[in-house]
Amino acid sequence: MRKKIVAGNWKMHGSPESVTSLCEGLVNGVNASAPECALIVFPPFVYLSQVQAALAGAQVHLGAQNVSQFDEGAYTGEISINMLKASGCEYVLIGHSERRHVFGETLETVVAKFKQAKQMGLTPILCVGETLEEREADKTSTVLAAQLQSVCEALPGDTTVFDGAVIAYEPVWAIGTGKSATPEQAQAVHAQIRQFLTEIGQINANSVSVLYGGSVKSDNAAQLFEQPDIDGALVGGASLDADQFMRIASCNKSS
Ligand code: 13P
């Protein structure tokens, strides 16, 4: 059975004080009514230890927003997988659209990071998605196929590349715009992603969790989660409000 997940990408937001109150809100929310899905939060690197301590014992998992493709060494400004694991991370976002489009991360870099996370025991959440121009030019499926295919090519002959990994479909035009994909648009792409995984030789394509991201709020989450191929959400802005994040999570039922 596919894992149901609601994940919060805090991006570059927060102060020590706001992180403390957000974590308190999450702990209170989980204690009051534990959601049926797994919860993950992705704070900025500098708050990982603070969040790990604040969430100790609560059913909320920790992840990082980015990672280096290198093990260790003279890589100024980078953070390794082992450092993330030592800070309590179990998950890492790979290839978020802001990394690709604002910081120029290439397919090659994204693939190297995915491979590194997989091989060193952090669960990668691979973010994929098309720009508005690509959608309008009818290139959504070509773009997504290339993003997924490149990962498989980096691990040739491995029919289990995506086993244990998570995919987040985040159309670039829906991120931070308040303009979510409709449940039907998202469902169509999620079904396509599963189809691609099968076509590129992944034997367990049907067991990979595929999350939707892009302007998910408590008032549109339930309709998205009703779709058969949407296993949860990667939430940006609305994850900075503990009550709203918990309301989104409560919509993601286990069956
Ligand atoms: P918003 O929910 O703010 O649109 O952000 C989505 C996102 O980028 C999550 O990774």
PDB file of C-alpha atoms in Angstrom, residues 17-219:
ATOM      1  CA  GLU A  17      10.856  32.338  18.038  1.00  0.00           C
ATOM      2  CA  SER A  18       8.461  31.566  15.185  1.00  0.00           C
ATOM      3  CA  VAL A  19       9.963  28.071  14.818  1.00  0.00           C
ATOM      4  CA  THR A  20       9.327  27.437  18.538  1.00  0.00           C
ATOM      5  CA  SER A  21       5.679  28.413  18.244  1.00  0.00           C
ATOM      6  CA  LEU A  22       5.160  26.521  14.980  1.00  0.00           C
ATOM      7  CA  CYS A  23       6.589  23.358  16.581  1.00  0.00           C
ATOM      8  CA  GLU A  24       4.390  23.846  19.665  1.00  0.00           C
ATOM      9  CA  GLY A  25       1.392  24.120  17.394  1.00  0.00           C
ATOM     10  CA  LEU A  26       2.344  20.924  15.568  1.00  0.00           C
ATOM     11  CA  VAL A  27       2.926  18.952  18.782  1.00  0.00           C
ATOM     12  CA  ASN A  28      -0.392  20.149  20.218  1.00  0.00           C
ATOM     13  CA  GLY A  29      -2.152  19.330  16.954  1.00  0.00           C
ATOM     14  CA  VAL A  30      -0.741  15.812  16.736  1.00  0.00           C
ATOM     15  CA  ASN A  31      -1.488  15.147  20.402  1.00  0.00           C
ATOM     16  CA  ALA A  32      -5.063  16.406  20.068  1.00  0.00           C
ATOM     17  CA  SER A  33      -5.824  14.327  16.994  1.00  0.00           C
ATOM     18  CA  ALA A  34      -3.138  12.264  15.260  1.00  0.00           C
ATOM     19  CA  PRO A  35      -3.628  12.353  11.486  1.00  0.00           C
ATOM     20  CA  GLU A  36      -3.884   9.122   9.517  1.00  0.00           C
ATOM     21  CA  CYS A  37      -1.023  10.170   7.219  1.00  0.00           C
ATOM     22  CA  ALA A  38       2.694  10.621   7.905  1.00  0.00           C
ATOM     23  CA  LEU A  39       3.745  14.207   8.638  1.00  0.00           C
ATOM     24  CA  ILE A  40       7.116  15.601   7.562  1.00  0.00           C
ATOM     25  CA  VAL A  41       8.519  19.117   7.993  1.00  0.00           C
ATOM     26  CA  PHE A  42      11.396  20.674   6.045  1.00  0.00           C
ATOM     27  CA  PRO A  43      12.803  23.612   8.023  1.00  0.00           C
ATOM     28  CA  PRO A  44      15.795  25.714   6.933  1.00  0.00           C
ATOM     29  CA  PHE A  45      19.103  23.950   7.778  1.00  0.00           C
ATOM     30  CA  VAL A  46      19.948  26.192  10.738  1.00  0.00           C
ATOM     31  CA  TYR A  47      16.731  25.247  12.554  1.00  0.00           C
ATOM     32  CA  LEU A  48      16.996  21.464  12.077  1.00  0.00           C
ATOM     33  CA  SER A  49      18.431  20.779  15.545  1.00  0.00           C
ATOM     34  CA  GLN A  50      15.945  23.134  17.202  1.00  0.00           C
ATOM     35  CA  VAL A  51      13.051  21.450  15.401  1.00  0.00           C
ATOM     36  CA  GLN A  52      14.396  17.975  16.140  1.00  0.00           C
ATOM     37  CA  ALA A  53      14.435  18.810  19.876  1.00  0.00           C
ATOM     38  CA  ALA A  54      11.046  20.529  19.810  1.00  0.00           C
ATOM     39  CA  LEU A  55       9.356  17.626  18.015  1.00  0.00           C
ATOM     40  CA  ALA A  56      11.051  14.844  20.039  1.00  0.00           C
ATOM     41  CA  GLY A  57       8.533  12.102  20.721  1.00  0.00           C
ATOM     42  CA  ALA A  58       5.879  13.604  18.421  1.00  0.00           C
ATOM     43  CA  GLN A  59       4.851  11.753  15.279  1.00  0.00           C
ATOM     44  CA  VAL A  60       6.378  14.336  12.951  1.00  0.00           C
ATOM     45  CA  HIS A  61       9.340  13.422  10.750  1.00  0.00           C
ATOM     46  CA  LEU A  62      12.156  15.737   9.796  1.00  0.00           C
ATOM     47  CA  GLY A  63      13.636  16.468   6.397  1.00  0.00           C
ATOM     48  CA  ALA A  64      15.984  18.941   4.688  1.00  0.00           C
ATOM     49  CA  GLN A  65      15.230  21.205   1.734  1.00  0.00           C
ATOM     50  CA  ASN A  66      18.451  20.422  -0.137  1.00  0.00           C
ATOM     51  CA  VAL A  67      21.703  18.432   0.168  1.00  0.00           C
ATOM     52  CA  SER A  68      25.140  18.307  -1.389  1.00  0.00           C
ATOM     53  CA  GLN A  69      25.893  15.661  -3.983  1.00  0.00           C
ATOM     54  CA  PHE A  70      29.324  15.222  -2.337  1.00  0.00           C
ATOM     55  CA  ASP A  71      30.275  13.194   0.758  1.00  0.00           C
ATOM     56  CA  GLU A  72      32.542  15.738   2.428  1.00  0.00           C
ATOM     57  CA  GLY A  73      35.442  18.042   1.705  1.00  0.00           C
ATOM     58  CA  ALA A  74      36.224  21.496   0.391  1.00  0.00           C
ATOM     59  CA  TYR A  75      32.689  22.443  -0.678  1.00  0.00           C
ATOM     60  CA  THR A  76      32.052  25.801   0.969  1.00  0.00           C
ATOM     61  CA  GLY A  77      28.427  26.369   1.893  1.00  0.00           C
ATOM     62  CA  GLU A  78      27.298  22.788   1.307  1.00  0.00           C
ATOM     63  CA  ILE A  79      25.652  20.324   3.718  1.00  0.00           C
ATOM     64  CA  SER A  80      26.257  16.553   3.437  1.00  0.00           C
ATOM     65  CA  ILE A  81      23.897  13.631   3.825  1.00  0.00           C
ATOM     66  CA  ASN A  82      25.710  12.520   6.983  1.00  0.00           C
ATOM     67  CA  MET A  83      25.268  15.975   8.511  1.00  0.00           C
ATOM     68  CA  LEU A  84      21.549  15.811   7.784  1.00  0.00           C
ATOM     69  CA  LYS A  85      21.265  12.346   9.290  1.00  0.00           C
ATOM     70  CA  ALA A  86      23.110  13.561  12.405  1.00  0.00           C
ATOM     71  CA  SER A  87      20.521  16.357  12.692  1.00  0.00           C
ATOM     72  CA  GLY A  88      17.666  13.871  12.704  1.00  0.00           C
ATOM     73  CA  CYS A  89      16.628  14.061   9.041  1.00  0.00           C
ATOM     74  CA  GLU A  90      15.005  11.060   7.405  1.00  0.00           C
ATOM     75  CA  TYR A  91      13.940  12.800   4.187  1.00  0.00           C
ATOM     76  CA  VAL A  92      15.421  15.282   1.738  1.00  0.00           C
ATOM     77  CA  LEU A  93      13.831  17.345  -1.036  1.00  0.00           C
ATOM     78  CA  ILE A  94      15.674  16.855  -4.321  1.00  0.00           C
ATOM     79  CA  GLY A  95      15.291  19.171  -7.313  1.00  0.00           C
ATOM     80  CA  HIS A  96      12.649  21.518  -5.922  1.00  0.00           C
ATOM     81  CA  SER A  97      11.629  23.905  -8.684  1.00  0.00           C
ATOM     82  CA  GLU A  98      13.179  26.853  -6.826  1.00  0.00           C
ATOM     83  CA  ARG A  99      16.511  24.969  -6.823  1.00  0.00           C
ATOM     84  CA  ARG A 100      16.163  24.257 -10.532  1.00  0.00           C
ATOM     85  CA  HIS A 101      14.858  27.635 -11.673  1.00  0.00           C
ATOM     86  CA  VAL A 102      16.276  30.181  -9.207  1.00  0.00           C
ATOM     87  CA  PHE A 103      19.607  28.481  -8.490  1.00  0.00           C
ATOM     88  CA  GLY A 104      20.147  26.834 -11.862  1.00  0.00           C
ATOM     89  CA  GLU A 105      20.339  23.230 -10.643  1.00  0.00           C
ATOM     90  CA  THR A 106      20.712  21.057 -13.707  1.00  0.00           C
ATOM     91  CA  LEU A 107      19.187  17.647 -14.351  1.00  0.00           C
ATOM     92  CA  GLU A 108      22.694  16.197 -13.769  1.00  0.00           C
ATOM     93  CA  THR A 109      23.008  17.797 -10.335  1.00  0.00           C
ATOM     94  CA  VAL A 110      19.510  16.751  -9.348  1.00  0.00           C
ATOM     95  CA  VAL A 111      20.254  13.191 -10.398  1.00  0.00           C
ATOM     96  CA  ALA A 112      23.576  13.132  -8.501  1.00  0.00           C
ATOM     97  CA  LYS A 113      21.800  14.315  -5.345  1.00  0.00           C
ATOM     98  CA  PHE A 114      19.023  11.740  -5.734  1.00  0.00           C
ATOM     99  CA  LYS A 115      21.586   8.975  -6.170  1.00  0.00           C
ATOM    100  CA  GLN A 116      23.576  10.151  -3.155  1.00  0.00           C
ATOM    101  CA  ALA A 117      20.483  10.275  -0.911  1.00  0.00           C
ATOM    102  CA  LYS A 118      19.292   6.862  -2.045  1.00  0.00           C
ATOM    103  CA  GLN A 119      22.673   5.211  -1.585  1.00  0.00           C
ATOM    104  CA  MET A 120      23.300   6.791   1.814  1.00  0.00           C
ATOM    105  CA  GLY A 121      19.936   6.051   3.359  1.00  0.00           C
ATOM    106  CA  LEU A 122      17.965   9.307   3.299  1.00  0.00           C
ATOM    107  CA  THR A 123      14.572   9.097   1.609  1.00  0.00           C
ATOM    108  CA  PRO A 124      14.610  11.393  -1.435  1.00  0.00           C
ATOM    109  CA  ILE A 125      11.472  13.330  -2.364  1.00  0.00           C
ATOM    110  CA  LEU A 126      12.115  14.071  -6.020  1.00  0.00           C
ATOM    111  CA  CYS A 127      10.302  17.217  -7.141  1.00  0.00           C
ATOM    112  CA  VAL A 128       9.218  17.393 -10.759  1.00  0.00           C
ATOM    113  CA  GLY A 129       7.002  19.782 -12.685  1.00  0.00           C
ATOM    114  CA  GLU A 130       6.532  21.881 -15.777  1.00  0.00           C
ATOM    115  CA  THR A 131       6.571  25.652 -16.264  1.00  0.00           C
ATOM    116  CA  LEU A 132       3.533  27.514 -17.600  1.00  0.00           C
ATOM    117  CA  GLU A 133       5.200  27.893 -21.018  1.00  0.00           C
ATOM    118  CA  GLU A 134       5.846  24.149 -21.147  1.00  0.00           C
ATOM    119  CA  ARG A 135       2.240  23.366 -20.206  1.00  0.00           C
ATOM    120  CA  GLU A 136       0.872  25.811 -22.781  1.00  0.00           C
ATOM    121  CA  ALA A 137       3.135  24.291 -25.416  1.00  0.00           C
ATOM    122  CA  ASP A 138       1.715  20.868 -24.530  1.00  0.00           C
ATOM    123  CA  LYS A 139       5.090  19.684 -23.265  1.00  0.00           C
ATOM    124  CA  THR A 140       4.112  18.635 -19.733  1.00  0.00           C
ATOM    125  CA  SER A 141       4.533  14.916 -20.309  1.00  0.00           C
ATOM    126  CA  THR A 142       7.820  15.307 -22.228  1.00  0.00           C
ATOM    127  CA  VAL A 143       9.298  17.451 -19.455  1.00  0.00           C
ATOM    128  CA  LEU A 144       8.205  15.084 -16.685  1.00  0.00           C
ATOM    129  CA  ALA A 145       9.414  12.043 -18.614  1.00  0.00           C
ATOM    130  CA  ALA A 146      12.860  13.652 -19.006  1.00  0.00           C
ATOM    131  CA  GLN A 147      13.004  14.530 -15.312  1.00  0.00           C
ATOM    132  CA  LEU A 148      12.175  10.951 -14.297  1.00  0.00           C
ATOM    133  CA  GLN A 149      14.121   9.206 -17.039  1.00  0.00           C
ATOM    134  CA  SER A 150      17.358  11.012 -16.166  1.00  0.00           C
ATOM    135  CA  VAL A 151      17.248   9.536 -12.675  1.00  0.00           C
ATOM    136  CA  CYS A 152      16.848   6.012 -14.043  1.00  0.00           C
ATOM    137  CA  GLU A 153      19.686   6.541 -16.524  1.00  0.00           C
ATOM    138  CA  ALA A 154      22.015   7.414 -13.662  1.00  0.00           C
ATOM    139  CA  LEU A 155      21.324   4.022 -12.113  1.00  0.00           C
ATOM    140  CA  PRO A 156      21.310   1.806 -15.214  1.00  0.00           C
ATOM    141  CA  GLY A 157      19.697  -1.582 -14.996  1.00  0.00           C
ATOM    142  CA  ASP A 158      18.240  -0.879 -11.560  1.00  0.00           C
ATOM    143  CA  THR A 159      14.539  -1.655 -11.713  1.00  0.00           C
ATOM    144  CA  THR A 160      14.010  -0.432  -8.142  1.00  0.00           C
ATOM    145  CA  VAL A 161      15.399   3.129  -8.431  1.00  0.00           C
ATOM    146  CA  PHE A 162      12.200   4.652  -7.073  1.00  0.00           C
ATOM    147  CA  ASP A 163      11.489   2.008  -4.441  1.00  0.00           C
ATOM    148  CA  GLY A 164      11.202   3.768  -1.099  1.00  0.00           C
ATOM    149  CA  ALA A 165      11.492   7.178  -2.781  1.00  0.00           C
ATOM    150  CA  VAL A 166       8.697   9.744  -3.029  1.00  0.00           C
ATOM    151  CA  ILE A 167       7.835  11.919  -6.025  1.00  0.00           C
ATOM    152  CA  ALA A 168       6.310  15.376  -5.650  1.00  0.00           C
ATOM    153  CA  TYR A 169       4.539  16.785  -8.685  1.00  0.00           C
ATOM    154  CA  GLU A 170       4.766  20.545  -8.354  1.00  0.00           C
ATOM    155  CA  PRO A 171       3.706  22.487 -11.445  1.00  0.00           C
ATOM    156  CA  VAL A 172       5.895  25.589 -11.374  1.00  0.00           C
ATOM    157  CA  TRP A 173       2.929  27.814 -12.276  1.00  0.00           C
ATOM    158  CA  ALA A 174       1.043  26.681  -9.161  1.00  0.00           C
ATOM    159  CA  ILE A 175       3.815  27.297  -6.623  1.00  0.00           C
ATOM    160  CA  GLY A 176       3.174  30.306  -4.413  1.00  0.00           C
ATOM    161  CA  THR A 177       0.659  31.729  -6.872  1.00  0.00           C
ATOM    162  CA  GLY A 178      -2.576  30.798  -5.095  1.00  0.00           C
ATOM    163  CA  LYS A 179      -3.535  29.058  -8.342  1.00  0.00           C
ATOM    164  CA  SER A 180      -3.530  25.337  -7.562  1.00  0.00           C
ATOM    165  CA  ALA A 181      -3.881  22.744 -10.309  1.00  0.00           C
ATOM    166  CA  THR A 182      -7.442  21.450 -10.328  1.00  0.00           C
ATOM    167  CA  PRO A 183      -7.891  17.982  -8.825  1.00  0.00           C
ATOM    168  CA  GLU A 184      -8.512  16.667 -12.384  1.00  0.00           C
ATOM    169  CA  GLN A 185      -5.353  18.308 -13.796  1.00  0.00           C
ATOM    170  CA  ALA A 186      -3.237  16.982 -10.935  1.00  0.00           C
ATOM    171  CA  GLN A 187      -4.777  13.499 -11.124  1.00  0.00           C
ATOM    172  CA  ALA A 188      -4.060  13.283 -14.866  1.00  0.00           C
ATOM    173  CA  VAL A 189      -0.378  14.068 -14.333  1.00  0.00           C
ATOM    174  CA  HIS A 190      -0.046  11.756 -11.318  1.00  0.00           C
ATOM    175  CA  ALA A 191      -1.461   8.880 -13.344  1.00  0.00           C
ATOM    176  CA  GLN A 192       1.002   9.734 -16.124  1.00  0.00           C
ATOM    177  CA  ILE A 193       3.915   9.734 -13.678  1.00  0.00           C
ATOM    178  CA  ARG A 194       3.009   6.225 -12.564  1.00  0.00           C
ATOM    179  CA  GLN A 195       2.703   5.160 -16.187  1.00  0.00           C
ATOM    180  CA  PHE A 196       6.171   6.588 -16.981  1.00  0.00           C
ATOM    181  CA  LEU A 197       7.687   4.756 -14.045  1.00  0.00           C
ATOM    182  CA  THR A 198       6.317   1.488 -15.422  1.00  0.00           C
ATOM    183  CA  GLU A 199       7.475   2.312 -18.947  1.00  0.00           C
ATOM    184  CA  ILE A 200      10.995   3.101 -17.805  1.00  0.00           C
ATOM    185  CA  GLY A 201      11.180  -0.274 -16.142  1.00  0.00           C
ATOM    186  CA  GLN A 202      10.331   0.371 -12.506  1.00  0.00           C
ATOM    187  CA  ILE A 203       8.781  -2.848 -11.307  1.00  0.00           C
ATOM    188  CA  ASN A 204       7.100  -1.307  -8.254  1.00  0.00           C
ATOM    189  CA  ALA A 205       5.725   1.834  -9.909  1.00  0.00           C
ATOM    190  CA  ASN A 206       2.368   1.361  -8.229  1.00  0.00           C
ATOM    191  CA  SER A 207       3.824   1.511  -4.751  1.00  0.00           C
ATOM    192  CA  VAL A 208       5.625   4.864  -5.124  1.00  0.00           C
ATOM    193  CA  SER A 209       3.895   7.703  -3.248  1.00  0.00           C
ATOM    194  CA  VAL A 210       3.256  10.715  -5.475  1.00  0.00           C
ATOM    195  CA  LEU A 211       2.482  14.002  -3.706  1.00  0.00           C
ATOM    196  CA  TYR A 212       0.964  17.133  -5.223  1.00  0.00           C
ATOM    197  CA  GLY A 213       2.439  20.560  -4.440  1.00  0.00           C
ATOM    198  CA  GLY A 214       1.399  24.055  -5.480  1.00  0.00           C
ATOM    199  CA  SER A 215      -0.966  26.336  -3.514  1.00  0.00           C
ATOM    200  CA  VAL A 216      -2.394  23.528  -1.363  1.00  0.00           C
ATOM    201  CA  LYS A 217      -4.574  24.981   1.401  1.00  0.00           C
ATOM    202  CA  SER A 218      -7.028  23.561   3.898  1.00  0.00           C
ATOM    203  CA  ASP A 219      -9.905  24.450   1.558  1.00  0.00           C
TER     204      ASP A 219
END
